[in-house]
Each structure stands twice: as C-alpha cells, then as structure tokens.
Amino acid sequence: MQLGQGEETAVVPIVHYGFPWPADSFQWISPPPQELPELLACRYSRPGCGVPLVVHRGRNPHDPAEVRFFAPQSTFAATVLLRFSDASNDRRSADSFDSAVLEFHDPLRAPRVSLPEGNLPLAGDLTAPLAKTLQTSPRTYLSGFVQPGAQDEPSKLGFLEPYQKGKPPVVLIHGLFSDPQSWADLVNDLRAIPGFCDRFQIWYFRYPTGQGFLRSAAELRQELQVAIQSCDPQRTDPALQEMILVGHSMGGLIAKLQVTHSDDTIWRRLANRPFEEIRADNEDRMRLAAACFFQPAPHVRRVIFIATPHEGSNDASGLVGNVATLLVRQPPEEAQTHRRLLEQNPGVFTDIVQKRLPTSIDLLKPDSPLLDAMREMRIGDGIELHTIIGVTFHPSLHGPSDGVVPVASAKHPGSLSETWTQSPHSKVHRAAETTKEVARILAEHCVKE
C-alpha cells in the first residue's frame, strides 16, 4: 500500500494477524454502519487501539467449494493500525513511513495487541459485518415458502467463515417461513463470547420451507456429507465428527431426522407395499429412498431443539394453516413425479400422498402420520439432546405455549436439559436466555470432548 502526503509517498507493507480468511480476501473495506438493522438487538464493540473496519470479499467463482458453501459476498471484522518499527521517530512524515507496517488484526480472536507501551486492548466492532450483510441481503423466507421449487433458492449448506480444522461445526437450521438471517442475533451473541471462535465454527442450512421436511432433511443429510468430503477428504479432523445441530421450529424436526433410525417406520405411513415392490424409475426411487430410509449421521453428536413442534402445531390444522398450504406452488417436477408414482402404483400409497405431495404445513398437523412415525423412531446411540421452550402470557386452549407451539409439543422425552424462556415463537431463538443456554451447552460439549 502507498502512503504519504503531498508528492512524497512510501510503500507500506500489509500484514494480517489471526484471520481464518486468506490474504486475498481483503478486497475492499468500509466503515462500520452507524445504525443496526432490526434483526440485531445488540452491538458488540469495544474501544482500544486501532480503527475497526468491515472487510468485504466476493467468492471465487472458480473454486467449487466456495461456490457451494459461501455466499456471493462475505463480510468480516478487522481492526487496522499503523505500526512504526522506529519508535523514536515522531515526525510521522513520508520519510517515517519507510519503517511503517499496516497491520490488520482479527478482533473476534484477538482482544489485545502488543505495542511498545505494553499489551493494550484492541478496538473492535464485532457486530458491524453482520449489520452490513443484513442491510444488503434480501430476505428469502417468502419465496422459499410459496415457491419451494425455485432454482434460485435451493437447499444449501453455508459457511460463515472458511473451514477451520479442529473446530466442531455448529449447524443452524431455521424454521418454517424463515431463512438463515433469522439467526443473526444468536450468531452475533455467540461470537461475542470470548473464546467461542477459537473453539467452534458456524455453518447454516438454508432450505425452501414450503417443501416437505422429509425432503429438506434428506437434502441436509447430503449437504453435510458433501461438506465433510470437501473439507476433510482424508478424514483427519475428528472435530467434524462432533457436530452440534441447532434447529428452530420445523428446523428442529429436520435436525431430529439427522440422528434417528428410520427403519421402515416412515415408509409404512406412506404405502401399503414394501419399498422393493414399488414401480418407479431410478431417479424417483432414489429420491424416495433418501427421504424415507436413513441411519443416524455419524458426524452429529448433539442436537438443540428450539421451539420444535414434536407433537405438531394446531395452527397447521386451522384456517391459517389451510390458507398457507393453498399458497404453496408445487414445483412442476415434483407434480410430475407424484403423478408418475400414483399411475405406476395404483392403490399403493396412503391418503397422506394420494391427493398431492404433502407440504410442510401438512406435516406439522398434530394428527400427521409422519409426526407419529417420528415419535417411534429411535435416536442414535451417543446422541445428546437439549430442549429450549418458549412460553407467552397469552391464554391458549391447548395449555401454555409460545403462541404457535404448545409446551407439551415442544418437550422431548430424551432431552438431557430443558429450558423455558418467556418469548413468542418467532423470537425464542433470539432471546437472551436462549443464547445463554446454547452457550452453556456448547461449553459442556467442549468439556466432554
């Protein structure tokens, strides 16, 4: 970088400290935004040495891993300071820049910086990158619900930062009529905890919530396998076998389907004939098998359910649920698959799939045969479950609830811990009590592993 005043300039080297991002990621910088978007409740910043900045980078279109797991634009926090190797030189003129180095430090991982005056606090704005991203990224929850087959909103596993060996991924799975941006508060809170970024890495799963959660669960299963193969093809990183899934609302059901034995429990709710006797082309058969037959994922060790409707939600059976179902536009490809299966297998499929492929709303009804099947399915050995439940003061015919999911539905008999927070359904995963409990569970995970 060239620095100076007037016509006199000097080339100043740039050094990066502590970032998981490579040096070529520093493509352009901007100051932290003054205002926070609605999805962020807290700003985590601190005074100290240096100037906080936001670094922006575009993903490399020629890197298959980046294209698959990174957003088109990424942002991250940096603090810049100009260090002079000749401490006695106080002129700060162009001549003195000959001994200067421009340093970029990662404030998420370095709270202090060593200077001639001592080990001093490093300034930082940890929230600024999230704020920038939220200000420039459109929400996708509506299109993902109404048009689940849209090609520009496919199911996708994403990384907030480059893969870091030795750190278990915390995988965030959003709920119905939502998108990954709904996790902004939790991500912001967790990354502000000292040491969190040294111990964990955050991944997220985006999926169109209008499609059935069996398909979404199959897609997450595949995405996680691809991610492990891409990041650790030689299987030398045991941390990738210690994943923690965090699911809000329907995302909790998708998480549960990553750690259960399906056996033929789901299939028996869908058809009256063994799967081997079904007539279907190879592609349709593979899709059915992926959705209905699976084993617990060997790379998942812990699941945190947040406001998850294990017993369904009465909202799905009411007027709101029926109207929402009518809004969902079945993708032409799925409609054709459905028609082929019925034509080739008359009288085989049960009522749940006779009229149309069930939507996510259909599957969340309390009398859903698939929810009944999930209650029968065994959790894998060694999987630890935790539950966070929301509750509001508004009366309900179905007992205490968060306004959408009754407490009785949010409970899970196999949970090691159960925490309640006074929050409505749409904000349970953003509540301060939830962050505190997730942080406690992750700290426990570190101790055990």
PDB file of N, CA and C in Angstrom, residues 389-393 399-407 423-426:
ATOM      1  N   ILE A 389     -37.700 -24.104  25.259  1.00  0.00           N
ATOM      2  CA  ILE A 389     -39.136 -23.930  25.038  1.00  0.00           C
ATOM      3  C   ILE A 389     -39.524 -22.480  25.278  1.00  0.00           C
ATOM      4  N   GLY A 390     -40.331 -21.937  24.394  1.00  0.00           N
ATOM      5  CA  GLY A 390     -40.859 -20.593  24.576  1.00  0.00           C
ATOM      6  C   GLY A 390     -42.245 -20.630  25.196  1.00  0.00           C
ATOM      7  N   VAL A 391     -42.577 -19.593  25.941  1.00  0.00           N
ATOM      8  CA  VAL A 391     -43.907 -19.501  26.537  1.00  0.00           C
ATOM      9  C   VAL A 391     -44.297 -18.031  26.618  1.00  0.00           C
ATOM     10  N   THR A 392     -45.555 -17.744  26.353  1.00  0.00           N
ATOM     11  CA  THR A 392     -46.066 -16.381  26.448  1.00  0.00           C
ATOM     12  C   THR A 392     -47.169 -16.333  27.498  1.00  0.00           C
ATOM     13  N   PHE A 393     -47.613 -15.122  27.802  1.00  0.00           N
ATOM     14  CA  PHE A 393     -48.664 -14.943  28.802  1.00  0.00           C
ATOM     15  C   PHE A 393     -50.063 -15.040  28.191  1.00  0.00           C
ATOM     16  N   GLY A 399     -53.209 -25.232  26.471  1.00  0.00           N
ATOM     17  CA  GLY A 399     -52.243 -25.096  27.545  1.00  0.00           C
ATOM     18  C   GLY A 399     -51.183 -24.060  27.215  1.00  0.00           C
ATOM     19  N   PRO A 400     -50.171 -23.921  28.067  1.00  0.00           N
ATOM     20  CA  PRO A 400     -49.123 -22.927  27.817  1.00  0.00           C
ATOM     21  C   PRO A 400     -48.416 -23.189  26.496  1.00  0.00           C
ATOM     22  N   SER A 401     -48.068 -22.109  25.811  1.00  0.00           N
ATOM     23  CA  SER A 401     -47.418 -22.237  24.510  1.00  0.00           C
ATOM     24  C   SER A 401     -46.637 -20.967  24.222  1.00  0.00           C
ATOM     25  N   ASP A 402     -45.935 -20.969  23.100  1.00  0.00           N
ATOM     26  CA  ASP A 402     -45.237 -19.760  22.651  1.00  0.00           C
ATOM     27  C   ASP A 402     -46.079 -18.978  21.647  1.00  0.00           C
ATOM     28  N   GLY A 403     -47.356 -19.339  21.561  1.00  0.00           N
ATOM     29  CA  GLY A 403     -48.259 -18.703  20.610  1.00  0.00           C
ATOM     30  C   GLY A 403     -48.445 -19.515  19.348  1.00  0.00           C
ATOM     31  N   VAL A 404     -47.549 -20.472  19.101  1.00  0.00           N
ATOM     32  CA  VAL A 404     -47.641 -21.353  17.935  1.00  0.00           C
ATOM     33  C   VAL A 404     -47.484 -22.812  18.354  1.00  0.00           C
ATOM     34  N   VAL A 405     -46.453 -23.084  19.122  1.00  0.00           N
ATOM     35  CA  VAL A 405     -46.152 -24.455  19.546  1.00  0.00           C
ATOM     36  C   VAL A 405     -46.486 -24.617  21.031  1.00  0.00           C
ATOM     37  N   PRO A 406     -47.423 -25.501  21.383  1.00  0.00           N
ATOM     38  CA  PRO A 406     -47.705 -25.747  22.804  1.00  0.00           C
ATOM     39  C   PRO A 406     -46.476 -26.305  23.515  1.00  0.00           C
ATOM     40  N   VAL A 407     -46.376 -25.994  24.787  1.00  0.00           N
ATOM     41  CA  VAL A 407     -45.254 -26.507  25.574  1.00  0.00           C
ATOM     42  C   VAL A 407     -45.212 -28.031  25.511  1.00  0.00           C
ATOM     43  N   SER A 423     -40.811 -15.989  25.639  1.00  0.00           N
ATOM     44  CA  SER A 423     -40.665 -15.412  24.302  1.00  0.00           C
ATOM     45  C   SER A 423     -41.704 -16.012  23.374  1.00  0.00           C
ATOM     46  N   PRO A 424     -42.231 -15.225  22.433  1.00  0.00           N
ATOM     47  CA  PRO A 424     -43.121 -15.777  21.415  1.00  0.00           C
ATOM     48  C   PRO A 424     -42.331 -16.634  20.437  1.00  0.00           C
ATOM     49  N   HIS A 425     -43.042 -17.447  19.693  1.00  0.00           N
ATOM     50  CA  HIS A 425     -42.411 -18.441  18.829  1.00  0.00           C
ATOM     51  C   HIS A 425     -41.364 -17.841  17.888  1.00  0.00           C
ATOM     52  N   SER A 426     -41.686 -16.712  17.288  1.00  0.00           N
ATOM     53  CA  SER A 426     -40.783 -16.129  16.289  1.00  0.00           C
ATOM     54  C   SER A 426     -39.525 -15.524  16.891  1.00  0.00           C
TER      55      SER A 426
END
